[in-house]
Short mmCIF file of N, CA, C and O and ligand atoms in Angstrom, two decimals:
data_model
loop_
_atom_site.label_atom_id
_atom_site.label_comp_id
_atom_site.label_asym_id
_atom_site.label_seq_id
_atom_site.Cartn_x
_atom_site.Cartn_y
_atom_site.Cartn_z
N MET A 1 -9.13 -1.34 2.59
CA MET A 1 -8.60 -1.15 1.69
C MET A 1 -8.04 0.19 0.41
O MET A 1 -7.41 0.72 0.10
N ALA A 2 -9.37 0.54 0.17
CA ALA A 2 -9.74 1.54 -0.46
C ALA A 2 -9.21 2.94 0.28
O ALA A 2 -8.52 3.64 -0.56
N LEU A 3 -9.67 3.19 1.39
CA LEU A 3 -9.17 3.93 2.46
C LEU A 3 -7.54 4.28 2.09
O LEU A 3 -7.20 5.44 2.18
N GLY A 4 -7.31 2.97 2.43
CA GLY A 4 -5.57 3.06 2.83
C GLY A 4 -5.19 3.39 1.45
O GLY A 4 -3.68 4.18 1.76
N GLU A 5 -5.58 3.29 0.27
CA GLU A 5 -5.20 3.82 -0.94
C GLU A 5 -5.24 5.38 -1.24
O GLU A 5 -4.23 5.99 -1.45
N GLU A 6 -6.67 5.71 -0.46
CA GLU A 6 -6.68 7.10 -0.82
C GLU A 6 -6.07 8.13 0.20
O GLU A 6 -5.30 8.83 -0.11
N LEU A 7 -5.58 7.35 1.25
CA LEU A 7 -4.27 8.05 2.07
C LEU A 7 -3.24 7.91 1.87
O LEU A 7 -2.58 9.18 1.66
N ALA A 8 -2.73 6.78 0.96
CA ALA A 8 -1.68 6.99 0.78
C ALA A 8 -1.27 8.08 -0.62
O ALA A 8 -0.06 8.62 -0.47
N ARG A 9 -2.33 8.02 -1.41
CA ARG A 9 -2.05 9.24 -2.47
C ARG A 9 -2.25 10.74 -2.15
O ARG A 9 -1.57 11.35 -2.67
N SER A 10 -3.17 11.03 -1.16
CA SER A 10 -3.56 12.23 -1.22
C SER A 10 -2.84 12.95 0.43
O SER A 10 -3.22 14.19 0.49
N VAL A 11 -2.99 12.13 1.42
CA VAL A 11 -3.14 12.73 2.68
C VAL A 11 -1.70 12.57 3.54
O VAL A 11 -1.42 13.23 4.41
N LEU A 12 -1.36 11.20 3.33
CA LEU A 12 -0.01 10.95 4.48
C LEU A 12 1.37 11.38 3.47
O LEU A 12 1.26 11.66 2.62
N PRO A 13 2.26 11.78 4.86
CA PRO A 13 3.39 12.42 4.00
C PRO A 13 4.19 11.43 3.24
O PRO A 13 4.19 10.14 3.41
N GLN A 14 5.08 11.55 2.45
CA GLN A 14 6.14 10.68 1.50
C GLN A 14 6.49 10.02 2.59
O GLN A 14 6.93 8.70 2.16
N SER A 15 7.49 10.31 3.80
CA SER A 15 8.24 9.50 4.81
C SER A 15 7.55 9.91 5.99
O SER A 15 6.83 10.71 6.35
N GLY A 16 8.51 9.18 6.73
CA GLY A 16 8.31 9.42 8.39
C GLY A 16 7.04 8.13 8.99
O GLY A 16 6.82 7.31 8.20
N VAL A 17 7.13 8.46 10.08
CA VAL A 17 6.55 6.78 10.87
C VAL A 17 4.78 7.56 10.93
O VAL A 17 4.67 8.46 11.72
N VAL A 18 4.27 6.00 10.69
CA VAL A 18 2.85 6.09 10.69
C VAL A 18 2.49 5.17 11.99
O VAL A 18 2.53 4.26 11.62
N LEU A 19 1.88 5.55 13.01
CA LEU A 19 1.74 4.39 14.50
C LEU A 19 0.08 3.85 13.43
O LEU A 19 -1.11 4.85 13.31
N LEU A 20 -0.22 2.56 13.57
CA LEU A 20 -1.34 1.92 13.16
C LEU A 20 -1.89 1.51 14.37
O LEU A 20 -1.54 0.59 15.05
N ILE A 21 -3.12 2.01 15.28
CA ILE A 21 -3.36 1.73 16.48
C ILE A 21 -4.69 1.32 16.27
O ILE A 21 -5.53 1.60 15.77
N GLY A 22 -4.77 0.11 17.15
CA GLY A 22 -6.14 -0.61 17.17
C GLY A 22 -5.99 -1.89 17.89
O GLY A 22 -4.73 -2.64 17.99
N ASN A 23 -7.20 -2.28 18.45
CA ASN A 23 -6.80 -3.79 19.26
C ASN A 23 -6.97 -4.86 17.90
O ASN A 23 -6.86 -4.78 16.95
N LEU A 24 -6.37 -6.20 18.83
CA LEU A 24 -6.44 -7.15 17.72
C LEU A 24 -7.41 -7.62 16.52
O LEU A 24 -8.61 -7.09 17.12
N GLY A 25 -7.15 -7.38 15.38
CA GLY A 25 -8.42 -7.65 14.22
C GLY A 25 -9.12 -6.85 13.81
O GLY A 25 -9.90 -6.32 13.43
N ALA A 26 -8.48 -5.21 14.80
CA ALA A 26 -8.97 -3.94 14.54
C ALA A 26 -9.15 -3.66 12.80
O ALA A 26 -10.13 -3.35 12.30
N GLY A 27 -7.98 -4.15 12.07
CA GLY A 27 -8.07 -3.94 10.76
C GLY A 27 -6.46 -2.98 10.12
O GLY A 27 -6.85 -2.95 9.50
N LYS A 28 -6.01 -3.23 11.19
CA LYS A 28 -4.25 -2.62 10.87
C LYS A 28 -3.58 -3.27 9.61
O LYS A 28 -3.37 -2.47 8.82
N THR A 29 -3.55 -4.52 9.59
CA THR A 29 -2.67 -4.98 8.14
C THR A 29 -3.55 -4.82 7.05
O THR A 29 -2.86 -4.58 6.32
N THR A 30 -4.74 -5.03 7.12
CA THR A 30 -5.58 -4.15 6.18
C THR A 30 -5.70 -2.76 5.44
O THR A 30 -5.26 -2.84 4.33
N LEU A 31 -5.42 -1.79 6.29
CA LEU A 31 -5.41 -0.54 5.98
C LEU A 31 -3.73 -0.28 5.52
O LEU A 31 -3.27 0.24 4.39
N ALA A 32 -3.12 -1.16 5.97
CA ALA A 32 -1.24 -1.24 5.54
C ALA A 32 -1.51 -1.95 4.03
O ALA A 32 -0.84 -0.85 3.01
N LYS A 33 -1.90 -2.89 3.86
CA LYS A 33 -2.30 -3.01 2.66
C LYS A 33 -2.59 -2.31 1.68
O LYS A 33 -1.97 -2.10 0.42
N GLY A 34 -3.53 -1.48 2.21
CA GLY A 34 -3.97 -0.49 1.30
C GLY A 34 -3.34 0.95 0.91
O GLY A 34 -3.15 1.45 -0.16
N ILE A 35 -2.51 0.86 1.82
CA ILE A 35 -1.66 1.97 1.82
C ILE A 35 -0.26 1.73 0.78
O ILE A 35 0.21 2.75 0.06
N ALA A 36 0.12 0.88 0.57
CA ALA A 36 1.35 -0.15 0.28
C ALA A 36 1.07 0.18 -1.37
O ALA A 36 1.73 0.42 -2.11
N HIS A 37 -0.28 -0.79 -1.35
CA HIS A 37 -0.53 -0.48 -2.63
C HIS A 37 -0.98 0.98 -3.49
O HIS A 37 -0.60 0.86 -4.74
N GLY A 38 -1.54 1.68 -2.69
CA GLY A 38 -1.58 3.11 -2.99
C GLY A 38 -0.06 3.99 -3.46
O GLY A 38 -0.33 4.58 -4.12
N ARG A 39 0.68 3.46 -2.55
CA ARG A 39 1.97 4.36 -3.06
C ARG A 39 2.61 3.30 -4.08
O ARG A 39 3.63 3.98 -4.47
N GLY A 40 2.46 2.23 -5.05
CA GLY A 40 2.25 1.93 -6.10
C GLY A 40 3.75 0.65 -5.81
O GLY A 40 4.74 0.48 -6.16
N ALA A 41 4.00 0.39 -3.91
CA ALA A 41 4.99 -0.28 -3.68
C ALA A 41 4.58 -1.77 -4.22
O ALA A 41 5.68 -2.37 -3.91
N ALA A 42 3.44 -2.47 -3.82
CA ALA A 42 3.02 -3.68 -3.84
C ALA A 42 1.71 -3.70 -4.21
O ALA A 42 0.79 -2.91 -4.50
N ALA A 43 1.27 -5.09 -4.86
CA ALA A 43 -0.02 -5.39 -5.15
C ALA A 43 -0.60 -6.08 -3.66
O ALA A 43 0.03 -6.33 -3.13
N ARG A 44 -1.85 -5.18 -3.65
CA ARG A 44 -2.43 -6.30 -2.48
C ARG A 44 -2.28 -6.91 -1.65
O ARG A 44 -2.05 -7.67 -0.81
N ASP A 45 -2.16 -8.34 -2.89
CA ASP A 45 -2.00 -9.88 -2.34
C ASP A 45 -0.79 -10.21 -1.68
O ASP A 45 -0.45 -11.30 -1.20
N ASP A 46 0.50 -9.47 -2.14
CA ASP A 46 1.74 -9.42 -1.45
C ASP A 46 2.11 -8.83 -0.17
O ASP A 46 3.06 -9.27 0.25
N VAL A 47 0.85 -8.16 0.24
CA VAL A 47 1.39 -7.50 1.49
C VAL A 47 0.43 -8.32 2.34
O VAL A 47 -0.39 -8.82 2.44
N SER A 48 1.21 -8.93 3.58
CA SER A 48 1.00 -10.09 4.33
C SER A 48 1.28 -9.35 5.92
O SER A 48 2.51 -8.15 5.97
N SER A 49 0.62 -9.98 6.98
CA SER A 49 1.38 -9.27 8.02
C SER A 49 2.50 -9.91 8.86
O SER A 49 3.05 -11.05 8.56
N PRO A 50 3.69 -8.88 9.02
CA PRO A 50 4.71 -9.20 9.43
C PRO A 50 4.97 -9.68 10.98
O PRO A 50 5.74 -9.27 11.94
N THR A 51 3.72 -10.51 11.69
CA THR A 51 3.62 -10.78 12.94
C THR A 51 5.15 -11.26 13.37
O THR A 51 5.58 -11.18 14.48
N PHE A 52 5.08 -12.32 12.31
CA PHE A 52 6.56 -13.38 12.61
C PHE A 52 7.71 -12.58 12.50
O PHE A 52 8.65 -12.91 13.02
N THR A 53 7.61 -11.85 11.29
CA THR A 53 8.82 -11.63 10.54
C THR A 53 9.41 -10.21 10.80
O THR A 53 10.13 -9.66 10.71
N LEU A 54 8.41 -9.31 11.48
CA LEU A 54 8.74 -8.12 12.63
C LEU A 54 8.62 -7.06 11.54
O LEU A 54 7.88 -5.86 11.65
N ILE A 55 9.49 -7.06 10.17
CA ILE A 55 9.52 -5.99 9.25
C ILE A 55 9.07 -6.66 7.70
O ILE A 55 10.10 -7.54 7.47
N HIS A 56 8.40 -6.25 7.22
CA HIS A 56 8.61 -6.37 5.66
C HIS A 56 8.84 -5.10 4.83
O HIS A 56 8.56 -3.96 5.14
N GLU A 57 9.27 -5.29 3.50
CA GLU A 57 9.46 -3.72 2.56
C GLU A 57 9.16 -4.26 1.78
O GLU A 57 8.86 -5.53 1.09
N TYR A 58 8.63 -2.78 1.06
CA TYR A 58 7.55 -2.64 -0.03
C TYR A 58 8.63 -1.86 -0.94
O TYR A 58 8.51 -0.59 -0.89
N GLY A 59 8.37 -2.18 -2.35
CA GLY A 59 9.14 -1.11 -3.21
C GLY A 59 10.28 -1.24 -3.56
O GLY A 59 10.91 -2.13 -2.75
N ASP A 60 10.57 -1.46 -4.79
CA ASP A 60 11.97 -1.05 -5.49
C ASP A 60 12.89 0.00 -5.95
O ASP A 60 12.55 0.25 -7.37
N PRO A 61 13.27 1.17 -5.51
CA PRO A 61 13.77 1.27 -4.02
C PRO A 61 12.25 0.78 -2.65
O PRO A 61 11.46 1.20 -3.45
N VAL A 62 12.93 0.81 -1.85
CA VAL A 62 11.78 0.90 -0.67
C VAL A 62 10.77 1.84 -0.45
O VAL A 62 11.65 2.90 0.08
N THR A 63 9.65 2.08 -0.53
CA THR A 63 8.65 3.08 -0.08
C THR A 63 8.37 2.80 0.65
O THR A 63 7.42 4.17 1.69
N VAL A 64 7.69 1.81 1.31
CA VAL A 64 7.18 1.22 2.45
C VAL A 64 7.61 0.39 3.31
O VAL A 64 8.02 -0.76 2.67
N TYR A 65 7.90 0.18 4.74
CA TYR A 65 8.21 -0.29 5.45
C TYR A 65 7.04 -0.96 6.53
O TYR A 65 6.09 -0.11 6.54
N HIS A 66 6.72 -2.12 6.82
CA HIS A 66 5.40 -2.58 7.37
C HIS A 66 6.16 -3.36 8.59
O HIS A 66 6.50 -4.46 8.22
N ILE A 67 5.85 -2.83 9.52
CA ILE A 67 6.34 -3.17 11.19
C ILE A 67 5.36 -3.49 12.01
O ILE A 67 4.23 -3.12 12.13
N ASP A 68 5.30 -4.85 12.48
CA ASP A 68 4.61 -5.50 13.67
C ASP A 68 5.65 -5.81 14.90
O ASP A 68 5.79 -7.05 14.85
N LEU A 69 4.68 -4.98 16.17
CA LEU A 69 5.60 -5.00 17.31
C LEU A 69 5.15 -6.20 18.45
O LEU A 69 5.17 -6.04 19.50
N TYR A 70 3.86 -6.81 17.71
CA TYR A 70 3.08 -7.51 19.02
C TYR A 70 3.83 -8.28 19.67
O TYR A 70 3.64 -8.58 20.65
N ARG A 71 4.93 -9.10 19.21
CA ARG A 71 5.87 -9.98 20.00
C ARG A 71 6.66 -9.43 20.91
O ARG A 71 7.50 -10.37 21.24
N LEU A 72 6.33 -7.94 20.59
CA LEU A 72 7.96 -7.73 21.42
C LEU A 72 7.12 -7.20 22.38
O LEU A 72 6.35 -6.94 22.75
N GLU A 73 7.82 -7.36 23.97
CA GLU A 73 7.47 -6.56 24.96
C GLU A 73 7.97 -5.79 26.11
O GLU A 73 7.82 -5.11 26.42
N GLU A 74 9.31 -5.15 25.51
CA GLU A 74 10.41 -4.28 25.86
C GLU A 74 10.86 -3.32 24.97
O GLU A 74 11.08 -3.91 24.07
N GLU A 75 10.81 -2.16 25.56
CA GLU A 75 11.56 -1.12 24.48
C GLU A 75 12.83 -1.44 24.25
O GLU A 75 13.12 -1.02 23.16
N ARG A 76 13.96 -2.19 24.96
CA ARG A 76 15.11 -2.54 24.97
C ARG A 76 15.30 -3.39 23.60
O ARG A 76 16.16 -3.69 22.56
N GLN A 77 14.06 -4.43 23.50
CA GLN A 77 13.73 -5.39 22.09
C GLN A 77 13.88 -4.64 21.08
O GLN A 77 14.12 -4.72 19.55
N VAL A 78 12.65 -3.52 21.02
CA VAL A 78 12.64 -2.66 19.87
C VAL A 78 14.25 -1.64 19.21
O VAL A 78 14.06 -2.04 17.97
N GLU A 79 14.52 -1.51 20.36
CA GLU A 79 15.52 -0.48 20.17
C GLU A 79 16.71 -1.59 19.27
O GLU A 79 17.07 -1.30 18.31
N ALA A 80 16.67 -3.04 19.61
CA ALA A 80 17.56 -3.37 19.24
C ALA A 80 17.20 -4.07 17.62
O ALA A 80 18.42 -4.50 16.93
N LEU A 81 16.14 -3.65 17.12
CA LEU A 81 15.97 -3.92 15.78
C LEU A 81 16.43 -2.75 14.71
O LEU A 81 16.69 -3.24 13.52
N GLY A 82 16.90 -1.68 15.52
CA GLY A 82 17.29 -1.07 14.42
C GLY A 82 16.55 -0.32 13.76
O GLY A 82 16.88 0.26 12.71
N LEU A 83 15.25 -0.29 14.04
CA LEU A 83 14.27 0.72 13.24
C LEU A 83 14.88 2.29 13.21
O LEU A 83 14.31 2.69 12.13
N ALA A 84 15.48 2.76 14.07
CA ALA A 84 15.64 3.86 13.70
C ALA A 84 16.78 4.78 12.44
O ALA A 84 16.66 5.52 11.82
N ASP A 85 16.96 3.42 11.83
CA ASP A 85 17.76 3.75 10.51
C ASP A 85 17.13 4.43 9.34
O ASP A 85 17.38 4.46 8.38
N LEU A 86 15.65 3.55 9.88
CA LEU A 86 14.62 3.81 8.56
C LEU A 86 14.00 5.07 8.58
O LEU A 86 13.17 5.71 7.82
N PHE A 87 14.06 5.89 10.13
CA PHE A 87 13.24 6.87 10.15
C PHE A 87 13.73 7.96 9.37
O PHE A 87 12.70 9.26 8.77
N ASP A 88 14.84 8.39 8.66
CA ASP A 88 15.77 9.23 7.96
C ASP A 88 15.36 8.74 6.60
O ASP A 88 15.89 9.70 5.70
N THR A 89 14.87 7.68 6.38
CA THR A 89 14.59 7.05 4.60
C THR A 89 13.56 8.13 4.14
O THR A 89 13.05 9.08 4.87
N ASN A 90 13.91 7.92 2.76
CA ASN A 90 12.52 8.46 2.15
C ASN A 90 11.37 7.83 1.84
O ASN A 90 10.15 7.88 0.89
N ALA A 91 11.57 6.95 2.84
CA ALA A 91 9.71 5.85 2.99
C ALA A 91 8.94 6.17 4.19
O ALA A 91 9.63 6.74 5.08
N LEU A 92 7.95 5.29 4.00
CA LEU A 92 6.82 5.57 4.94
C LEU A 92 7.27 4.54 6.06
O LEU A 92 7.17 3.16 5.26
N VAL A 93 6.87 4.63 7.16
CA VAL A 93 7.17 3.64 7.87
C VAL A 93 5.92 3.33 9.03
O VAL A 93 5.71 3.95 9.69
N LEU A 94 5.18 2.24 8.58
CA LEU A 94 4.09 2.04 9.00
C LEU A 94 3.89 0.97 10.24
O LEU A 94 4.63 -0.17 10.04
N VAL A 95 3.37 1.07 11.60
CA VAL A 95 3.77 0.05 12.68
C VAL A 95 2.21 -0.03 13.13
O VAL A 95 1.88 0.82 13.64
N GLU A 96 2.25 -1.43 13.59
CA GLU A 96 1.54 -1.88 14.35
C GLU A 96 2.18 -2.12 15.78
O GLU A 96 2.85 -2.59 15.72
N TRP A 97 0.93 -2.16 16.60
CA TRP A 97 1.33 -1.89 17.89
C TRP A 97 2.29 -1.05 18.39
O TRP A 97 3.45 -1.57 19.68
N GLY A 98 2.74 0.16 17.72
CA GLY A 98 3.84 0.95 18.06
C GLY A 98 3.56 1.67 19.40
O GLY A 98 4.53 2.06 20.31
N GLU A 99 2.37 2.10 19.34
CA GLU A 99 2.06 3.31 20.41
C GLU A 99 2.39 2.05 22.00
O GLU A 99 2.22 2.87 22.85
N ARG A 100 2.40 1.09 22.30
CA ARG A 100 3.20 0.25 23.33
C ARG A 100 4.13 0.47 23.66
O ARG A 100 4.91 0.23 24.77
N PHE A 101 5.41 1.43 22.67
CA PHE A 101 6.47 1.71 23.03
C PHE A 101 6.64 3.26 22.56
O PHE A 101 7.54 3.97 21.79
N PRO A 102 5.91 4.17 23.20
CA PRO A 102 5.81 5.56 23.32
C PRO A 102 7.03 6.43 23.43
O PRO A 102 6.80 7.78 22.23
N ASN A 103 8.09 6.13 23.81
CA ASN A 103 9.18 6.88 23.89
C ASN A 103 10.13 6.93 23.02
O ASN A 103 11.41 7.39 22.40
N PHE A 104 9.85 5.58 21.94
CA PHE A 104 10.62 4.87 20.87
C PHE A 104 10.76 5.81 19.53
O PHE A 104 11.40 6.37 19.19
N TRP A 105 9.78 6.51 19.36
CA TRP A 105 9.39 7.10 18.30
C TRP A 105 9.64 8.57 18.22
O TRP A 105 9.28 9.50 18.76
N PRO A 106 10.17 9.01 16.78
CA PRO A 106 10.13 10.38 16.64
C PRO A 106 8.63 10.82 16.27
O PRO A 106 7.71 10.27 16.63
N ASP A 107 8.54 12.25 15.94
CA ASP A 107 7.14 12.60 15.44
C ASP A 107 6.35 11.82 14.51
O ASP A 107 7.17 11.49 13.93
N HIS A 108 5.61 11.89 14.81
CA HIS A 108 4.80 10.50 13.67
C HIS A 108 3.33 11.08 13.53
O HIS A 108 2.54 11.76 14.37
N THR A 109 2.84 10.50 12.75
CA THR A 109 1.19 10.47 12.29
C THR A 109 0.51 9.39 13.25
O THR A 109 1.27 7.99 13.26
N LYS A 110 -0.47 9.55 13.86
CA LYS A 110 -1.27 8.47 14.42
C LYS A 110 -2.50 8.16 13.73
O LYS A 110 -3.59 9.43 13.37
N ILE A 111 -3.11 7.02 13.32
CA ILE A 111 -4.24 6.39 12.52
C ILE A 111 -4.80 5.46 13.07
O ILE A 111 -4.06 4.23 14.08
N ARG A 112 -5.94 5.77 14.06
CA ARG A 112 -6.65 4.73 14.92
C ARG A 112 -7.90 3.98 14.59
O ARG A 112 -8.81 4.89 13.70
N ILE A 113 -8.17 3.16 14.74
CA ILE A 113 -8.95 2.03 13.97
C ILE A 113 -9.58 1.25 15.24
O ILE A 113 -9.40 0.45 15.82
N GLU A 114 -11.03 1.56 15.29
CA GLU A 114 -11.93 1.00 16.04
C GLU A 114 -12.96 0.32 15.56
O GLU A 114 -13.82 0.59 14.53
N SER A 115 -13.03 -0.84 16.02
CA SER A 115 -14.27 -2.08 15.26
C SER A 115 -15.51 -1.24 15.75
O SER A 115 -15.51 -1.23 17.22
N THR A 116 -16.59 -0.86 15.17
CA THR A 116 -17.98 -0.59 15.91
C THR A 116 -19.08 -1.43 15.31
O THR A 116 -20.36 -1.05 15.01
N GLY A 117 -18.60 -2.73 14.75
CA GLY A 117 -19.45 -3.87 14.27
C GLY A 117 -18.64 -4.58 13.31
O GLY A 117 -17.58 -4.66 13.00
N ASP A 118 -19.52 -5.69 13.09
CA ASP A 118 -18.58 -7.02 12.38
C ASP A 118 -17.96 -6.48 11.23
O ASP A 118 -16.73 -6.84 11.41
N GLU A 119 -18.31 -5.54 10.89
CA GLU A 119 -17.78 -5.25 9.60
C GLU A 119 -18.03 -3.92 8.91
O GLU A 119 -18.21 -3.16 8.09
N GLN A 120 -17.68 -3.00 10.13
CA GLN A 120 -17.67 -1.75 10.35
C GLN A 120 -16.54 -1.42 10.92
O GLN A 120 -16.27 -2.40 12.14
N ARG A 121 -15.87 -0.10 10.61
CA ARG A 121 -14.65 0.75 11.76
C ARG A 121 -14.63 2.17 11.69
O ARG A 121 -15.34 2.81 10.39
N ARG A 122 -14.37 2.73 12.67
CA ARG A 122 -14.29 4.10 12.55
C ARG A 122 -12.71 4.21 12.53
O ARG A 122 -11.81 3.82 13.31
N ILE A 123 -12.36 5.21 11.67
CA ILE A 123 -10.87 5.22 11.56
C ILE A 123 -10.46 6.18 11.48
O ILE A 123 -11.53 7.72 10.95
N SER A 124 -9.53 7.45 12.74
CA SER A 124 -9.23 8.89 12.72
C SER A 124 -8.05 8.90 12.56
O SER A 124 -7.12 7.96 12.76
N ILE A 125 -7.44 10.35 11.77
CA ILE A 125 -6.08 10.24 11.88
C ILE A 125 -5.94 11.77 13.11
O ILE A 125 -6.55 12.75 13.01
N SER A 126 -4.85 11.57 13.46
CA SER A 126 -4.33 12.83 14.34
C SER A 126 -3.07 12.87 14.79
O SER A 126 -1.73 12.08 13.79
N GLU A 127 -2.30 13.69 14.93
CA GLU A 127 -1.30 14.25 14.57
C GLU A 127 -0.14 14.17 13.26
O GLU A 127 0.78 13.65 13.04
N LEU A 128 -1.21 14.58 12.28
CA LEU A 128 -1.01 14.50 10.61
C LEU A 128 0.54 14.99 10.32
O LEU A 128 0.96 16.23 10.67
N LEU A 129 1.62 14.31 10.51
CA LEU A 129 2.96 14.86 9.75
C LEU A 129 3.19 15.15 8.83
O LEU A 129 2.99 14.49 8.03
N VAL A 130 3.74 16.14 8.27
CA VAL A 130 3.80 16.93 6.87
C VAL A 130 5.19 16.90 6.61
O VAL A 130 5.37 17.88 7.61
N ARG A 131 6.18 16.18 6.07
CA ARG A 131 7.72 16.93 6.04
C ARG A 131 7.71 17.33 4.43
O ARG A 131 6.89 17.07 3.65
N PRO A 132 8.49 18.24 4.65
CA PRO A 132 8.90 18.67 3.07
C PRO A 132 9.09 17.60 1.97
O PRO A 132 10.15 16.57 2.37
N VAL A 133 9.35 17.16 0.80
CA VAL A 133 9.70 16.36 0.12
C VAL A 133 11.48 16.44 -0.27
O VAL A 133 11.79 17.82 -0.26
N SER A 134 12.15 15.55 0.05
CA SER A 134 13.30 15.72 -0.01
C SER A 134 13.80 15.31 -1.49
O SER A 134 13.25 14.44 -1.86
N HIS A 135 15.26 15.82 -2.13
CA HIS A 135 15.25 15.88 -3.29
C HIS A 135 16.92 14.96 -3.32
O HIS A 135 17.27 15.04 -2.26
N1 ATP S 1 -12.07 -1.80 7.26
C1 ATP S 1 -12.91 -2.62 7.65
N2 ATP S 1 -14.07 -3.15 7.64
C2 ATP S 1 -14.58 -4.51 7.89
N3 ATP S 1 -13.74 -5.32 8.07
C3 ATP S 1 -12.36 -5.12 8.51
C4 ATP S 1 -11.96 -3.94 7.62
N4 ATP S 1 -10.31 -3.87 7.97
C5 ATP S 1 -10.24 -5.25 8.36
N5 ATP S 1 -11.26 -5.76 8.45
C6 ATP S 1 -11.43 -7.30 8.61
O1 ATP S 1 -10.87 -7.78 10.10
C7 ATP S 1 -10.34 -8.55 10.44
C8 ATP S 1 -9.06 -8.14 11.15
O2 ATP S 1 -8.12 -7.47 10.26
P1 ATP S 1 -6.73 -7.29 10.31
O3 ATP S 1 -5.64 -8.23 10.16
O4 ATP S 1 -6.22 -6.02 9.25
O5 ATP S 1 -6.38 -6.74 11.68
P2 ATP S 1 -5.08 -6.59 12.44
O6 ATP S 1 -5.64 -5.14 13.06
O7 ATP S 1 -3.84 -6.29 11.59
O8 ATP S 1 -5.03 -7.59 13.17
P3 ATP S 1 -3.75 -8.03 14.48
O9 ATP S 1 -4.46 -7.58 15.83
O10 ATP S 1 -4.17 -9.23 14.42
O11 ATP S 1 -2.76 -7.32 13.85
C9 ATP S 1 -10.21 -9.60 9.00
O12 ATP S 1 -11.34 -10.58 8.69
C10 ATP S 1 -10.23 -8.17 7.98
O13 ATP S 1 -11.15 -8.79 6.75
MG1 MG S 2 -2.28 -6.95 12.24
#
């Protein structure tokens, strides 16, 4: 959670897609909570898993979208959600299980979470996408 807050404040771009990649229970939603809180978009306890709702939005105006595609199986189902409309907004778009649809995303940042013990995780960032702030 603390790492998510720090990433939100100092490392992640203002907007764009961030894929949260990791096995079941790796800690994707927990990191998303930290990020949404770090952006000032939500209280930690107000961020919950969008496994059944598919997409949650935080902030007014929205600065963080949190998406969970676990229950979708085909790319055309992802296309039908209309997520492409979010890509050009000024919000960060956090996506769990998005790596299963690799052709769908524009340029994006990847955060990988690996479980290295019951209470231990290794978290790495690659392809960090930096965009100019739009006014
Ligand atoms: N960095 C961490 N260190 C230790 N435990 C963690 C960490 N992140 C999450 N956990 C614990 O791992 C469990 C699963 O966390 P979480 O729901 O965030 O995972 P997830 O990757 O979103 O799971 P799912 O694949 O079901 O969406 C929770 O019990 C959480 O407290
Ligand atoms: Mg989750």
